[in-house]
XYZ file of N, CA, C and O in Angstrom:
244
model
N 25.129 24.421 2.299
C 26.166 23.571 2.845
C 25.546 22.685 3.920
O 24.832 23.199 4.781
N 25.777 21.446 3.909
C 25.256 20.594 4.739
C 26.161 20.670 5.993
O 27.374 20.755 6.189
N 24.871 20.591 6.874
C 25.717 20.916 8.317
C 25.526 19.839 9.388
O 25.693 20.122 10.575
N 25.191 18.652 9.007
C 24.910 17.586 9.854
C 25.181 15.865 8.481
O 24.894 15.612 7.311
N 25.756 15.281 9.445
C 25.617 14.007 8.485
C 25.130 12.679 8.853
O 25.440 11.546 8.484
N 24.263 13.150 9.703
C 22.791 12.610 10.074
C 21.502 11.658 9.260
O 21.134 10.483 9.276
N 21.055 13.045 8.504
C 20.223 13.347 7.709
C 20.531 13.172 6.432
O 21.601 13.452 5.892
N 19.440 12.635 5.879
C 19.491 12.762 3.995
C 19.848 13.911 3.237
O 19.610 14.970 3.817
N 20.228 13.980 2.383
C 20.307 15.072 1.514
C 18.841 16.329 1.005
O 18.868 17.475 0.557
N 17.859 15.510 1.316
C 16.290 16.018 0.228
C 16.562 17.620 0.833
O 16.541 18.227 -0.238
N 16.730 18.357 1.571
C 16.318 19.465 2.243
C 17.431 20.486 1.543
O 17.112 21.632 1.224
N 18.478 20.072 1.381
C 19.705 20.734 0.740
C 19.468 20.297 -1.243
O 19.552 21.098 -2.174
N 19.308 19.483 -1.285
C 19.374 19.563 -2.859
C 17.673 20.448 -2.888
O 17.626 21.406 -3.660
N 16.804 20.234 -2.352
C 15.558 21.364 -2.522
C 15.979 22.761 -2.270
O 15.167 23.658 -2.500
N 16.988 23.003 -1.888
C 17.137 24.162 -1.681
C 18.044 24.591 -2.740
O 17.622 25.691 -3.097
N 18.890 24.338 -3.300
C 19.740 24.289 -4.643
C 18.858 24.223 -5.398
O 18.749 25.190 -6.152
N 18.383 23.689 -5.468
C 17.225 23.440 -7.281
C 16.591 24.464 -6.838
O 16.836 25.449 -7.535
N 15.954 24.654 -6.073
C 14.840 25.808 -5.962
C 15.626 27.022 -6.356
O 15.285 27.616 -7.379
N 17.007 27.606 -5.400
C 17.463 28.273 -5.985
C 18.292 28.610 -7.773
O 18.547 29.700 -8.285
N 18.494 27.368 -8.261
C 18.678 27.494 -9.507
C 17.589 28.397 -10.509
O 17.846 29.219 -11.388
N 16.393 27.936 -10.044
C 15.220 28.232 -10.608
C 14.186 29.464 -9.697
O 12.971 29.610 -9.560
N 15.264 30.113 -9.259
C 14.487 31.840 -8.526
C 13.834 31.848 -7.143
O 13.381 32.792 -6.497
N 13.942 29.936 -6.730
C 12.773 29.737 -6.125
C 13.588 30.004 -4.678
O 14.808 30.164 -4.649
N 12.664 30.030 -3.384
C 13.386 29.664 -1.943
C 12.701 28.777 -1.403
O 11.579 28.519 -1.840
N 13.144 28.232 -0.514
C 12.505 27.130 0.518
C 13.426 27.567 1.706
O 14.644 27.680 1.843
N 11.971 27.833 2.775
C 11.685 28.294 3.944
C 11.148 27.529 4.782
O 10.538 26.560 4.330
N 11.209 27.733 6.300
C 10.750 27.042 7.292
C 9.493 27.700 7.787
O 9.377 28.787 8.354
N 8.435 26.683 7.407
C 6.917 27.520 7.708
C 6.647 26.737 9.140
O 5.776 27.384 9.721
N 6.989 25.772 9.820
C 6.554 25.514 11.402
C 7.172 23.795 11.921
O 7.021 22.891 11.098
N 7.372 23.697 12.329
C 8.032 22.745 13.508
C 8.016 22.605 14.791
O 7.925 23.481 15.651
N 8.127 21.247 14.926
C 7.252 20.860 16.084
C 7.609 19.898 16.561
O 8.621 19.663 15.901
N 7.494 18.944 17.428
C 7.691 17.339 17.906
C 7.334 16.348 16.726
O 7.727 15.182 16.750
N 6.687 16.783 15.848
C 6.226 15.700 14.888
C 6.652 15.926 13.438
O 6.146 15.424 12.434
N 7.764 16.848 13.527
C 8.884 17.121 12.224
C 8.740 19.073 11.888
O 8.254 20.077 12.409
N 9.376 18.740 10.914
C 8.903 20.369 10.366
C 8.673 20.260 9.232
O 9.003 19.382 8.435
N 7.637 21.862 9.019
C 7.092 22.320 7.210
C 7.681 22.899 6.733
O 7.699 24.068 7.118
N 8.480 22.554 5.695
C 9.001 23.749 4.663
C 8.185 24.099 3.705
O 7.163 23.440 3.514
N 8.519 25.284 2.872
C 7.574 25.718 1.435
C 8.583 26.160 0.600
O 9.467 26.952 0.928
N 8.412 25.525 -0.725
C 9.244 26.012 -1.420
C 8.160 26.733 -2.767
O 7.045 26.499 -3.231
N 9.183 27.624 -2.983
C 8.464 28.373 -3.467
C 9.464 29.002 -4.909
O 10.569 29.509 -5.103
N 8.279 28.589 -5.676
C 8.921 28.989 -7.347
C 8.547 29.963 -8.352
O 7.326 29.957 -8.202
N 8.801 30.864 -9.352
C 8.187 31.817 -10.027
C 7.541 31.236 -10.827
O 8.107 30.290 -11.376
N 6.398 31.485 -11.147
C 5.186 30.993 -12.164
C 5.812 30.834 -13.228
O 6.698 31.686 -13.291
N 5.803 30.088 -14.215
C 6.300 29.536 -15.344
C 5.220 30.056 -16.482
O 3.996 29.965 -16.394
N 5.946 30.599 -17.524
C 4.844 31.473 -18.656
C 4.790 30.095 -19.433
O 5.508 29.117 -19.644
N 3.273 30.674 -19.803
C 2.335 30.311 -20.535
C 3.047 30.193 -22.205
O 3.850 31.015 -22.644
N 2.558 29.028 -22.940
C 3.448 29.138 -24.183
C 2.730 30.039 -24.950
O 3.158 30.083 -26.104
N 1.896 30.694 -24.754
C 1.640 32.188 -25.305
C 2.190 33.275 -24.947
O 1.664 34.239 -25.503
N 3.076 33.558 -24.213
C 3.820 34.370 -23.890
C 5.508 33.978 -24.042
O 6.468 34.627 -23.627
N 5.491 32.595 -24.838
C 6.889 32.387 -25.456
C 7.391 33.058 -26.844
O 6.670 33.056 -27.841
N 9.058 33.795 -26.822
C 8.776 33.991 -28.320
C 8.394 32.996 -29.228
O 8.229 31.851 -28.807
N 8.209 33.294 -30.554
C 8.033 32.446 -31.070
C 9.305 32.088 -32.041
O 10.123 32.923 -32.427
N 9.321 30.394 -32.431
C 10.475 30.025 -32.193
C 10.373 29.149 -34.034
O 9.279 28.842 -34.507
N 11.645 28.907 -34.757
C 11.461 28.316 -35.710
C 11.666 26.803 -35.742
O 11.276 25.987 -36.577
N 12.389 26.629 -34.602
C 12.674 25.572 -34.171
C 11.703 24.202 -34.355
O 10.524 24.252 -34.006
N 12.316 22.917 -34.959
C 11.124 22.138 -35.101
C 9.947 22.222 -36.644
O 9.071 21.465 -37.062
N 10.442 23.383 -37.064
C 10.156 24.156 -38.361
C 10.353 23.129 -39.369
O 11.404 22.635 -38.959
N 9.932 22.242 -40.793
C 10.257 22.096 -41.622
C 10.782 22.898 -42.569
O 11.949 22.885 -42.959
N 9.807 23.675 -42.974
C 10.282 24.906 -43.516
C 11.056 25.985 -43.276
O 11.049 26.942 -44.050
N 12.047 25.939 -41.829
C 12.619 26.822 -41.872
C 13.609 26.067 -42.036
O 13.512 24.841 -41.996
N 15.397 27.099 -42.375
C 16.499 26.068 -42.650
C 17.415 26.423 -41.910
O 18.471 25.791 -41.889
């Protein structure tokens, strides 16, 4: 929830998307010259570790 209407949106929709997708975004340090966030997301598998899919298949129907 946005708590100032100041500021742009980027810090609140990063934090929604991140959470859509497992992720968080945190405050890593701040200072007189702004602050660092990190957002942080779960590793995304490898398409070898996707099932496998028929999709895109000619041959399948």
């Amino acid at each position: 929830e946005r708590k100032s209407t100041n500021h742009g949106l980027g810090l609140s929709l990063s934090r929604i998307l991140a959470g859509r997708y497992g992720g968080t975004v945190g405050l890593a340090d701040t200072g007189p010259d702004g602050s660092v966030f990190v957002v942080t997301l779960p590793r995304a598998s490898s398409p070898a570790d996707a099932p496998e899919s028929s999709y895109g298949d000619p041959d399948s129907s």
